[in-house]
CSV table of C-alpha atoms (C1' of nucleotides) in Angstrom, one decimal:
chain,number,residue,atom,x,y,z
A,85,UNK,CA,10.0,18.9,-63.3
A,86,UNK,CA,8.0,16.4,-61.1
A,87,UNK,CA,7.6,17.3,-57.3
A,88,UNK,CA,10.3,16.0,-55.0
A,89,UNK,CA,9.7,12.2,-54.6
A,90,UNK,CA,12.2,11.4,-51.9
A,91,UNK,CA,10.4,9.7,-49.0
A,92,UNK,CA,11.4,12.6,-46.9
A,93,UNK,CA,12.6,10.8,-44.0
A,94,UNK,CA,11.5,12.2,-40.7
A,95,UNK,CA,12.9,9.8,-38.4
A,96,UNK,CA,15.2,6.8,-38.4
A,97,UNK,CA,14.6,4.1,-36.4
A,98,UNK,CA,17.5,2.7,-34.3
A,99,UNK,CA,16.0,1.0,-31.4
A,100,UNK,CA,19.3,-0.3,-30.1
A,101,UNK,CA,21.1,2.9,-30.5
A,102,UNK,CA,18.1,4.7,-28.8
A,103,UNK,CA,18.2,2.2,-25.8
A,104,UNK,CA,21.8,2.6,-25.3
A,105,UNK,CA,21.5,6.3,-25.3
A,106,UNK,CA,18.9,6.4,-22.7
A,107,UNK,CA,21.1,3.9,-20.7
A,108,UNK,CA,24.0,6.3,-21.2
A,109,UNK,CA,22.5,9.2,-19.6
A,110,UNK,CA,20.5,7.2,-17.0
A,111,UNK,CA,23.7,5.6,-15.9
A,112,UNK,CA,25.6,9.1,-15.6
A,113,UNK,CA,22.5,10.6,-13.8
A,114,UNK,CA,22.0,7.8,-11.4
A,115,UNK,CA,25.5,7.9,-10.4
A,116,UNK,CA,26.0,11.7,-10.1
A,117,UNK,CA,22.6,12.7,-8.8
A,118,UNK,CA,21.2,9.3,-7.7
A,119,UNK,CA,18.1,7.3,-8.7
A,120,UNK,CA,15.5,9.0,-6.7
A,121,UNK,CA,16.8,12.5,-7.5
A,122,UNK,CA,16.7,11.9,-11.1
A,123,UNK,CA,13.5,12.4,-13.0
A,124,UNK,CA,12.5,10.8,-16.4
A,125,UNK,CA,12.2,14.3,-17.7
A,126,UNK,CA,15.8,15.0,-16.8
A,127,UNK,CA,16.8,12.0,-18.7
A,128,UNK,CA,14.6,12.8,-21.7
A,129,UNK,CA,16.3,16.1,-21.9
A,130,UNK,CA,19.6,15.0,-21.3
A,131,UNK,CA,19.2,12.2,-23.9
A,132,UNK,CA,17.1,14.1,-26.4
A,133,UNK,CA,14.3,11.4,-26.5
A,134,UNK,CA,10.6,11.8,-26.1
A,135,UNK,CA,8.4,10.3,-23.5
A,136,UNK,CA,7.2,7.9,-26.0
A,137,UNK,CA,10.5,6.5,-26.9
A,138,UNK,CA,11.6,6.3,-23.1
A,139,UNK,CA,8.3,4.4,-22.4
A,140,UNK,CA,8.7,2.1,-25.1
A,141,UNK,CA,12.1,0.9,-24.2
A,142,UNK,CA,11.6,1.1,-20.4
A,143,UNK,CA,8.1,0.9,-19.1
A,144,UNK,CA,8.8,2.0,-15.7
A,145,UNK,CA,11.7,3.7,-14.0
A,146,UNK,CA,12.3,0.7,-12.1
A,147,UNK,CA,12.8,-1.3,-15.3
A,148,UNK,CA,15.4,1.4,-16.5
A,149,UNK,CA,17.0,1.2,-13.1
A,150,UNK,CA,17.3,-2.5,-13.4
A,151,UNK,CA,18.7,-2.2,-16.6
A,152,UNK,CA,21.4,0.3,-15.7
A,153,UNK,CA,22.3,-2.2,-12.9
A,154,UNK,CA,22.4,-5.3,-14.7
A,155,UNK,CA,24.1,-3.8,-18.0
A,156,UNK,CA,26.1,-0.8,-16.8
A,157,UNK,CA,27.1,-1.3,-13.2
A,158,UNK,CA,27.9,-5.0,-13.6
A,159,UNK,CA,30.0,-4.2,-16.7
A,160,UNK,CA,31.8,-1.4,-14.9
A,161,UNK,CA,32.7,-3.7,-12.3
A,162,UNK,CA,33.7,-6.3,-14.7
A,163,UNK,CA,35.9,-3.9,-16.8
A,164,UNK,CA,37.6,-2.2,-13.8
A,165,UNK,CA,38.1,-5.3,-11.4
A,166,UNK,CA,37.4,-8.8,-12.9
A,167,UNK,CA,39.2,-8.3,-16.2
A,168,UNK,CA,42.3,-6.7,-14.6
A,169,UNK,CA,42.4,-9.2,-11.8
A,170,UNK,CA,42.2,-12.2,-14.3
A,171,UNK,CA,45.1,-10.9,-16.3
A,172,UNK,CA,47.3,-9.8,-13.4
A,173,UNK,CA,50.3,-11.8,-12.6
A,174,UNK,CA,49.0,-12.5,-9.0
A,175,UNK,CA,45.8,-11.7,-7.1
A,176,UNK,CA,47.7,-9.2,-4.8
A,177,UNK,CA,49.5,-7.6,-7.8
A,178,UNK,CA,46.1,-7.2,-9.5
A,179,UNK,CA,44.5,-5.5,-6.5
A,180,UNK,CA,47.3,-3.1,-6.1
A,181,UNK,CA,47.2,-2.2,-9.9
A,182,UNK,CA,43.4,-1.5,-9.7
A,183,UNK,CA,43.8,0.8,-6.6
A,184,UNK,CA,46.4,2.7,-8.3
A,185,UNK,CA,44.8,2.9,-11.8
A,186,UNK,CA,41.6,4.0,-10.3
A,187,UNK,CA,43.2,6.5,-8.0
A,188,UNK,CA,45.2,7.9,-11.0
A,189,UNK,CA,42.1,8.2,-13.1
A,190,UNK,CA,40.4,10.0,-10.3
A,191,UNK,CA,43.0,12.6,-9.9
A,192,UNK,CA,43.3,13.2,-13.6
A,193,UNK,CA,39.4,13.9,-13.6
A,194,UNK,CA,39.7,15.9,-10.6
A,195,UNK,CA,36.3,14.5,-9.4
A,196,UNK,CA,35.2,11.5,-7.6
A,197,UNK,CA,32.1,9.9,-8.7
A,198,UNK,CA,32.3,7.0,-6.4
A,199,UNK,CA,32.0,3.2,-6.7
A,200,UNK,CA,29.0,2.6,-9.3
A,201,UNK,CA,28.0,-0.4,-7.5
A,202,UNK,CA,28.3,1.1,-4.0
A,203,UNK,CA,26.4,4.3,-5.0
A,204,UNK,CA,23.3,2.3,-6.2
A,205,UNK,CA,23.6,-0.4,-3.6
A,206,UNK,CA,23.4,2.3,-0.7
A,207,UNK,CA,20.3,4.0,-2.3
A,208,UNK,CA,18.4,1.1,-3.4
A,209,UNK,CA,19.1,-2.2,-1.6
A,210,UNK,CA,16.6,-1.3,1.2
A,211,UNK,CA,14.2,0.4,-1.2
A,212,UNK,CA,13.4,-2.6,-3.3
A,213,UNK,CA,14.3,-6.2,-3.0
A,214,UNK,CA,14.7,-6.8,-6.7
A,215,UNK,CA,17.3,-4.0,-6.8
A,216,UNK,CA,18.9,-5.5,-3.7
A,217,UNK,CA,19.4,-9.2,-5.2
A,218,UNK,CA,20.8,-7.8,-8.3
A,219,UNK,CA,23.2,-5.8,-6.6
A,220,UNK,CA,24.1,-8.5,-4.2
A,221,UNK,CA,25.0,-10.8,-7.0
A,222,UNK,CA,27.4,-8.1,-8.4
A,223,UNK,CA,29.2,-8.0,-5.0
A,224,UNK,CA,29.5,-11.8,-5.1
A,225,UNK,CA,31.0,-12.0,-8.6
A,226,UNK,CA,33.3,-9.3,-7.8
A,227,UNK,CA,34.6,-11.1,-4.4
A,228,UNK,CA,34.5,-14.8,-6.4
A,229,UNK,CA,36.9,-13.3,-9.1
A,230,UNK,CA,39.4,-12.0,-6.5
A,231,UNK,CA,39.1,-15.2,-4.4
A,232,UNK,CA,39.5,-17.4,-7.5
A,233,UNK,CA,42.7,-15.4,-8.8
A,234,UNK,CA,44.0,-16.0,-5.2
A,235,UNK,CA,43.3,-19.8,-5.4
A,236,UNK,CA,45.4,-19.9,-8.6
A,237,UNK,CA,48.3,-18.2,-6.9
A,238,UNK,CA,48.1,-20.7,-4.3
A,239,UNK,CA,48.1,-23.7,-6.8
A,240,UNK,CA,51.3,-22.2,-8.1
A,241,UNK,CA,52.8,-22.4,-4.6
A,242,UNK,CA,52.8,-19.0,-3.3
A,243,UNK,CA,50.3,-17.3,-0.8
A,244,UNK,CA,50.1,-20.3,1.6
A,245,UNK,CA,48.2,-19.9,4.8
A,246,UNK,CA,45.9,-17.1,3.1
A,247,UNK,CA,42.0,-17.8,3.2
A,248,UNK,CA,41.0,-16.5,-0.5
A,249,UNK,CA,37.5,-15.8,0.4
A,250,UNK,CA,38.7,-13.7,3.5
A,251,UNK,CA,41.3,-12.0,1.3
A,252,UNK,CA,38.6,-11.3,-1.3
A,253,UNK,CA,36.1,-9.8,1.3
A,254,UNK,CA,38.8,-7.7,2.9
A,255,UNK,CA,39.9,-6.2,-0.6
A,256,UNK,CA,36.3,-5.3,-1.8
A,257,UNK,CA,35.4,-4.0,1.6
A,258,UNK,CA,38.5,-1.8,1.8
A,259,UNK,CA,38.1,-0.7,-1.8
A,260,UNK,CA,34.3,0.2,-1.1
A,261,UNK,CA,35.0,2.0,2.0
A,262,UNK,CA,38.1,3.9,0.7
A,263,UNK,CA,36.1,5.1,-2.3
A,264,UNK,CA,33.1,6.1,-0.1
A,265,UNK,CA,35.5,8.4,1.8
A,266,UNK,CA,37.2,9.5,-1.5
A,267,UNK,CA,33.8,10.5,-2.9
A,268,UNK,CA,32.6,12.3,0.4
A,269,UNK,CA,36.1,14.1,0.6
A,270,UNK,CA,36.3,14.6,-3.2
A,271,UNK,CA,40.0,13.6,-2.8
A,272,UNK,CA,41.5,10.2,-4.2
A,273,UNK,CA,43.9,10.4,-1.0
A,274,UNK,CA,42.2,7.8,1.0
A,275,UNK,CA,42.1,5.4,-1.9
A,276,UNK,CA,46.0,5.4,-2.0
A,277,UNK,CA,46.5,5.2,1.8
A,278,UNK,CA,44.1,2.3,2.1
A,279,UNK,CA,45.8,0.5,-0.8
A,280,UNK,CA,49.3,1.0,1.1
A,281,UNK,CA,47.5,-0.2,4.3
A,282,UNK,CA,46.1,-3.1,2.5
A,283,UNK,CA,49.3,-4.3,1.0
A,284,UNK,CA,51.3,-3.8,4.2
A,285,UNK,CA,48.9,-5.4,6.4
A,286,UNK,CA,47.3,-4.0,9.3
A,287,UNK,CA,48.8,-0.6,8.6
A,288,UNK,CA,52.2,-1.5,9.4
A,289,UNK,CA,54.8,0.2,7.3
B,166,UNK,CA,-23.3,24.7,39.8
B,167,UNK,CA,-21.0,27.1,37.7
B,168,UNK,CA,-19.7,25.8,34.3
B,169,UNK,CA,-16.4,24.2,34.0
B,170,UNK,CA,-13.8,26.9,34.3
B,171,UNK,CA,-10.7,24.8,33.3
B,172,UNK,CA,-8.5,26.5,30.6
B,173,UNK,CA,-9.1,23.5,28.6
B,174,UNK,CA,-5.9,22.9,27.4
B,175,UNK,CA,-5.9,22.1,23.7
B,176,UNK,CA,-2.3,21.9,23.2
B,177,UNK,CA,1.0,21.7,25.2
B,178,UNK,CA,3.9,23.4,23.9
B,179,UNK,CA,7.1,21.4,24.2
B,180,UNK,CA,9.3,22.8,21.4
B,181,UNK,CA,12.5,20.7,22.3
B,182,UNK,CA,10.4,17.5,22.4
B,183,UNK,CA,8.5,18.3,19.2
B,184,UNK,CA,11.9,18.9,17.6
B,185,UNK,CA,13.4,15.7,18.9
B,186,UNK,CA,10.4,13.7,17.6
B,187,UNK,CA,10.7,15.0,14.4
B,188,UNK,CA,14.4,14.4,14.2
B,189,UNK,CA,13.6,10.8,15.4
B,190,UNK,CA,11.4,9.8,12.5
B,191,UNK,CA,13.4,11.8,10.1
B,192,UNK,CA,16.5,9.8,11.1
B,193,UNK,CA,15.0,6.5,10.8
B,194,UNK,CA,13.2,7.4,7.5
B,195,UNK,CA,16.4,8.9,5.9
B,196,UNK,CA,18.4,5.6,6.8
B,197,UNK,CA,15.8,3.1,5.6
B,198,UNK,CA,14.2,4.8,2.7
B,199,UNK,CA,16.8,7.5,2.0
B,200,UNK,CA,16.7,11.4,2.0
B,201,UNK,CA,15.1,11.8,-1.3
B,202,UNK,CA,12.7,9.0,-1.1
B,203,UNK,CA,11.3,10.4,2.0
B,204,UNK,CA,8.7,13.1,1.7
B,205,UNK,CA,7.9,15.5,4.3
B,206,UNK,CA,4.3,14.2,4.3
B,207,UNK,CA,5.7,10.8,5.3
B,208,UNK,CA,7.5,12.5,8.4
B,209,UNK,CA,4.5,14.5,9.3
B,210,UNK,CA,2.2,11.4,9.5
B,211,UNK,CA,5.0,9.2,11.1
B,212,UNK,CA,5.7,11.7,13.9
B,213,UNK,CA,2.1,13.0,14.2
B,214,UNK,CA,2.8,16.7,13.6
B,215,UNK,CA,1.4,19.3,11.4
B,216,UNK,CA,3.1,21.1,8.5
B,217,UNK,CA,3.2,24.2,10.6
B,218,UNK,CA,5.2,22.5,13.4
B,219,UNK,CA,7.6,21.0,11.0
B,220,UNK,CA,8.0,24.2,9.2
B,221,UNK,CA,8.6,26.1,12.4
B,222,UNK,CA,11.3,23.8,13.7
B,223,UNK,CA,12.9,23.1,10.2
B,224,UNK,CA,12.3,25.8,7.5
B,225,UNK,CA,13.4,23.6,4.6
B,226,UNK,CA,13.9,19.8,4.0
B,227,UNK,CA,17.7,20.7,3.6
B,228,UNK,CA,17.7,22.1,7.0
B,229,UNK,CA,16.2,18.9,8.4
B,230,UNK,CA,18.6,16.8,6.7
B,231,UNK,CA,21.6,18.9,8.0
B,232,UNK,CA,20.1,18.6,11.6
B,233,UNK,CA,19.8,14.6,11.2
B,234,UNK,CA,23.5,14.6,10.1
B,235,UNK,CA,24.9,17.1,12.7
B,236,UNK,CA,22.9,15.7,15.4
B,237,UNK,CA,22.0,12.3,14.8
B,238,UNK,CA,24.5,10.7,12.4
B,239,UNK,CA,27.4,12.4,14.2
B,240,UNK,CA,26.2,11.1,17.5
B,241,UNK,CA,25.8,7.5,16.2
B,242,UNK,CA,29.3,7.4,14.9
B,243,UNK,CA,30.5,8.8,18.3
B,244,UNK,CA,28.4,6.3,20.4
B,245,UNK,CA,29.3,3.3,18.3
B,246,UNK,CA,32.8,4.2,17.5
B,247,UNK,CA,34.5,7.1,19.4
B,248,UNK,CA,33.6,6.2,22.9
B,249,UNK,CA,34.2,2.4,22.5
B,250,UNK,CA,37.6,3.2,21.0
B,251,UNK,CA,38.5,5.7,23.8
B,252,UNK,CA,37.6,3.1,26.4
B,253,UNK,CA,39.2,0.0,24.9
B,254,UNK,CA,42.3,-1.5,26.3
B,255,UNK,CA,43.9,-0.8,22.9
B,256,UNK,CA,43.2,0.5,19.4
B,257,UNK,CA,43.2,-3.0,18.0
B,258,UNK,CA,41.1,-4.5,20.6
B,259,UNK,CA,38.5,-1.7,20.4
B,260,UNK,CA,38.3,-2.1,16.6
B,261,UNK,CA,37.6,-5.8,17.0
B,262,UNK,CA,35.2,-5.1,19.9
B,263,UNK,CA,33.2,-2.8,17.7
B,264,UNK,CA,33.1,-5.1,14.7
B,265,UNK,CA,31.8,-7.8,16.9
B,266,UNK,CA,29.3,-5.7,18.9
B,267,UNK,CA,27.7,-4.4,15.5
B,268,UNK,CA,27.6,-7.9,14.1
B,269,UNK,CA,25.9,-9.3,17.2
B,270,UNK,CA,23.4,-6.6,17.3
B,271,UNK,CA,22.6,-6.9,13.6
B,272,UNK,CA,22.1,-10.6,13.7
B,273,UNK,CA,19.7,-10.1,16.8
B,274,UNK,CA,17.8,-7.7,14.9
B,275,UNK,CA,17.9,-9.9,11.8
B,276,UNK,CA,17.9,-6.6,9.7
B,277,UNK,CA,20.8,-4.5,8.2
B,278,UNK,CA,20.2,-0.9,8.0
B,279,UNK,CA,23.9,-0.1,7.0
B,280,UNK,CA,26.2,2.5,8.4
B,281,UNK,CA,24.2,5.8,9.3
B,282,UNK,CA,27.2,7.9,7.9
B,283,UNK,CA,27.7,5.9,4.7
B,284,UNK,CA,24.1,5.8,3.9
B,285,UNK,CA,23.6,9.4,3.9
B,286,UNK,CA,27.3,10.1,2.4
B,287,UNK,CA,26.6,8.2,-0.7
B,288,UNK,CA,23.1,9.8,-1.4
B,289,UNK,CA,23.9,13.3,-0.4
B,290,UNK,CA,27.7,14.1,-0.9
B,291,UNK,CA,27.5,14.7,-4.6
B,292,UNK,CA,24.1,16.4,-4.3
B,293,UNK,CA,25.0,19.2,-2.2
B,294,UNK,CA,28.1,20.6,-1.0
B,295,UNK,CA,26.9,21.6,2.3
B,296,UNK,CA,25.9,18.2,3.2
B,297,UNK,CA,29.3,16.8,1.8
B,298,UNK,CA,31.4,19.0,4.1
B,299,UNK,CA,29.5,18.0,7.2
B,300,UNK,CA,29.7,14.3,6.4
B,301,UNK,CA,33.4,14.6,5.5
B,302,UNK,CA,34.0,16.1,8.8
B,303,UNK,CA,32.3,13.1,10.6
B,304,UNK,CA,34.6,10.7,8.6
B,305,UNK,CA,37.7,12.7,9.6
B,306,UNK,CA,36.7,12.7,13.4
B,307,UNK,CA,36.2,8.9,13.2
B,308,UNK,CA,39.5,8.3,11.6
B,309,UNK,CA,41.3,10.8,14.2
B,310,UNK,CA,39.8,8.9,17.1
B,311,UNK,CA,41.2,5.6,16.0
B,312,UNK,CA,44.5,7.1,15.1
B,313,UNK,CA,44.9,8.9,18.4
B,314,UNK,CA,44.1,5.8,20.2
B,315,UNK,CA,46.8,3.9,18.2
B,316,UNK,CA,49.2,6.7,19.3
B,317,UNK,CA,48.5,6.1,22.8
B,318,UNK,CA,49.3,2.4,22.4
B,319,UNK,CA,52.5,3.3,20.7
B,320,UNK,CA,53.4,5.6,23.6
B,321,UNK,CA,53.0,2.6,25.8
B,322,UNK,CA,55.5,0.7,23.7
B,323,UNK,CA,53.2,-1.5,21.7
B,324,UNK,CA,52.3,-1.3,18.0
B,325,UNK,CA,55.8,-0.3,16.9
B,326,UNK,CA,56.0,0.2,12.9
B,327,UNK,CA,52.6,1.0,12.4
B,328,UNK,CA,51.4,4.1,10.9
B,329,UNK,CA,48.4,5.2,13.1
B,330,UNK,CA,46.6,7.4,10.3
B,331,UNK,CA,47.0,4.4,7.8
B,332,UNK,CA,45.7,2.0,10.3
B,333,UNK,CA,42.6,4.3,11.0
B,334,UNK,CA,42.0,4.7,7.4
B,335,UNK,CA,42.0,0.9,6.8
B,336,UNK,CA,39.8,0.3,9.7
B,337,UNK,CA,37.2,2.7,8.6
B,338,UNK,CA,37.4,1.6,5.1
B,339,UNK,CA,37.0,-1.9,5.9
B,340,UNK,CA,34.1,-1.3,8.3
B,341,UNK,CA,32.4,0.8,5.7
B,342,UNK,CA,32.8,-1.5,3.0
B,343,UNK,CA,31.8,-4.5,5.0
B,344,UNK,CA,28.6,-2.9,6.1
B,345,UNK,CA,27.8,-2.0,2.6
B,346,UNK,CA,28.0,-5.5,1.7
B,347,UNK,CA,26.1,-6.6,4.8
B,348,UNK,CA,23.3,-4.1,3.9
B,349,UNK,CA,23.2,-5.1,0.3
B,350,UNK,CA,23.1,-8.9,1.2
B,351,UNK,CA,20.9,-8.3,4.4
B,352,UNK,CA,23.3,-10.6,6.2
B,353,UNK,CA,26.1,-9.7,8.9
B,354,UNK,CA,28.4,-12.3,7.8
B,355,UNK,CA,30.7,-9.9,5.7
B,356,UNK,CA,31.2,-7.9,8.9
B,357,UNK,CA,32.5,-11.0,10.7
B,358,UNK,CA,34.7,-12.1,7.8
B,359,UNK,CA,36.3,-8.7,7.3
B,360,UNK,CA,36.8,-8.2,11.0
B,361,UNK,CA,38.8,-11.4,10.9
B,362,UNK,CA,40.8,-10.6,7.9
B,363,UNK,CA,41.5,-7.1,9.4
B,364,UNK,CA,42.9,-8.9,12.5
B,365,UNK,CA,44.8,-11.2,10.7
B,366,UNK,CA,46.3,-8.9,8.2
B,367,UNK,CA,46.1,-9.5,4.5
B,368,UNK,CA,43.8,-12.1,4.9
B,369,UNK,CA,46.1,-14.6,6.2
B,370,UNK,CA,44.9,-17.1,8.9
C,105,DC,C1',3.3,-4.6,-52.8
C,106,DC,C1',0.4,-5.0,-48.6
C,107,DA,C1',-0.7,-5.8,-43.9
C,108,DA,C1',1.0,-6.1,-39.3
C,109,DA,C1',4.2,-4.9,-36.0
C,110,DA,C1',7.5,-2.3,-33.9
C,111,DA,C1',9.4,2.4,-33.2
C,112,DC,C1',8.7,6.7,-31.8
C,113,DA,C1',6.1,11.6,-31.2
C,114,DG,C1',3.7,14.5,-28.1
C,115,DG,C1',0.8,15.3,-24.9
C,116,DT,C1',-2.5,14.3,-20.9
C,117,DC,C1',-3.5,13.1,-16.1
C,118,DA,C1',-4.0,12.2,-11.2
C,119,DA,C1',-1.0,12.3,-7.6
C,120,DT,C1',2.5,14.2,-5.0
C,121,DC,C1',6.1,17.2,-4.0
C,122,DG,C1',8.3,21.2,-1.0
C,123,DT,C1',7.3,25.7,0.4
C,124,DC,C1',5.1,29.2,2.5
C,125,DC,C1',0.7,31.7,4.4
C,126,DT,C1',-2.5,33.2,7.6
C,127,DG,C1',-4.8,31.9,11.9
C,128,DT,C1',-5.1,30.4,16.7
C,129,DT,C1',-3.2,28.9,21.0
C,130,DA,C1',0.1,28.7,24.7
C,131,DA,C1',4.1,30.6,27.1
C,132,DT,C1',6.6,34.5,28.9
C,133,DA,C1',7.9,39.0,30.4
C,134,DA,C1',6.6,43.4,32.2
D,80,DT,C1',-3.4,41.6,34.0
D,81,DT,C1',-1.7,42.8,29.6
D,82,DA,C1',1.3,42.7,25.7
D,83,DT,C1',4.4,40.2,23.1
D,84,DT,C1',6.4,36.5,21.2
D,85,DA,C1',7.0,31.8,20.1
D,86,DA,C1',4.6,27.5,19.2
D,87,DC,C1',1.8,25.2,16.5
D,88,DA,C1',-2.5,24.2,13.2
D,89,DG,C1',-4.3,23.6,8.9
D,90,DG,C1',-4.4,24.4,4.6
D,91,DA,C1',-3.1,26.8,-0.3
D,92,DC,C1',0.0,27.1,-3.8
D,93,DG,C1',2.4,26.2,-8.3
D,94,DA,C1',5.7,23.0,-9.8
D,95,DT,C1',6.8,18.4,-10.9
D,96,DT,C1',6.6,13.7,-10.9
D,97,DG,C1',5.9,8.8,-13.3
D,98,DA,C1',2.7,6.6,-15.7
D,99,DC,C1',0.2,6.0,-19.8
D,100,DC,C1',-2.4,6.8,-24.1
D,101,DT,C1',-3.5,8.1,-28.8
D,102,DG,C1',-1.5,9.1,-33.3
D,103,DT,C1',1.9,8.8,-36.7
D,104,DT,C1',6.0,6.9,-39.1
D,105,DT,C1',9.2,3.3,-40.1
D,106,DT,C1',10.4,-1.4,-40.4
D,107,DT,C1',9.4,-6.0,-41.6
D,108,DG,C1',7.4,-10.3,-42.8
D,109,DG,C1',4.8,-12.6,-46.1
DNA sequence: CCAAAAACAGGTCAATCGTCCTGTTAATAA
DNA sequence: TTATTAACAGGACGATTGACCTGTTTTTGG
């Protein structure tokens, strides 16, 4: 019998899969612990990757942070907000639905991680101008999607006398602030209260 | 002529002044660079104090962080919000005035540092439960002050049909979120837009 | 099949971090 | 004055950080 001739695969190259696994753990860690509080060693251990692999895909920690923002945070806002707003029967209904859906999800999880965009925006927008500009772009796209949806409603004859941009700004601000309180208080209640107040206008019943 | 007999003061003890100087630089650094991104060495250099003095007044970095939150962040919210809301002719007028005053100040400075409370809340409330609870208490006091002022208005006969707690939550959320965008965009515009939207209700003109 | 490049392993490195320690000086109470 | 304590100086310490480097293996283009 001849000696085993199998090429004995010690490793399987999967660059895209490896990259995504790194982004997975980086996204979670940056959100839960913060960018500066997370070390590359933490990520290597959590993802089960070596320093060589990490450095191969992301030369610096900043490059990894930029990738998390551009690919994951932006996608998260798109999934949670942009898509649902587009598909909603109206801008106002879409906004109410997102607030309710997020609040429900948080209560099921029993843990409030906060808004992915705001979490990183607060920590990084003053630390680095590259971070700041990418984050600002996501905020802008978020508002634009809501304002565009409101303009559609207006073309259909409803919502007269409403400034779409103003409505969008108030919506994003209210959500961001409500989530900030929900995170600090570890309770989704503020999200619900603010959704009601926003729908009623000026806190009236 | 006898040799100089002055006690040659090499140092002047001023424990409270030293403590406040440390808090001064820590407050600024934690706001502009963040808690984790600021090293104690940074603070020692900026304040011109030695490690011994720093450690004497604040045994750990966390103790310093807690002091900044309890003494400086809380005071900042009190000064910017609680006092002005109490003195305002009405809750609604007070809210509008604070928004305008802050926006004006930011434009004069040409730089948006963000909301002191939200800045630290985002970075620290998931990192440490002690931090989180103190921060949550400040949010609560902030909302309570606005709600209390609104109740006063109602006792005077105005603002019927408004839920004070709901109004307070919406106000704090809107301000927090608007400031978050203003910080990320380094532009006070969102603060003004959101103030208008809040005053108009639901973004209507 | 073979060369070249990409993908990954595993470790080194200087720099920096927060903590804590031992002295020295200033304030205070007796 | 003297004794005691608080206030500060200045540095040591191990642990950790992000960057990077040299090999080895896998994949790919010709």
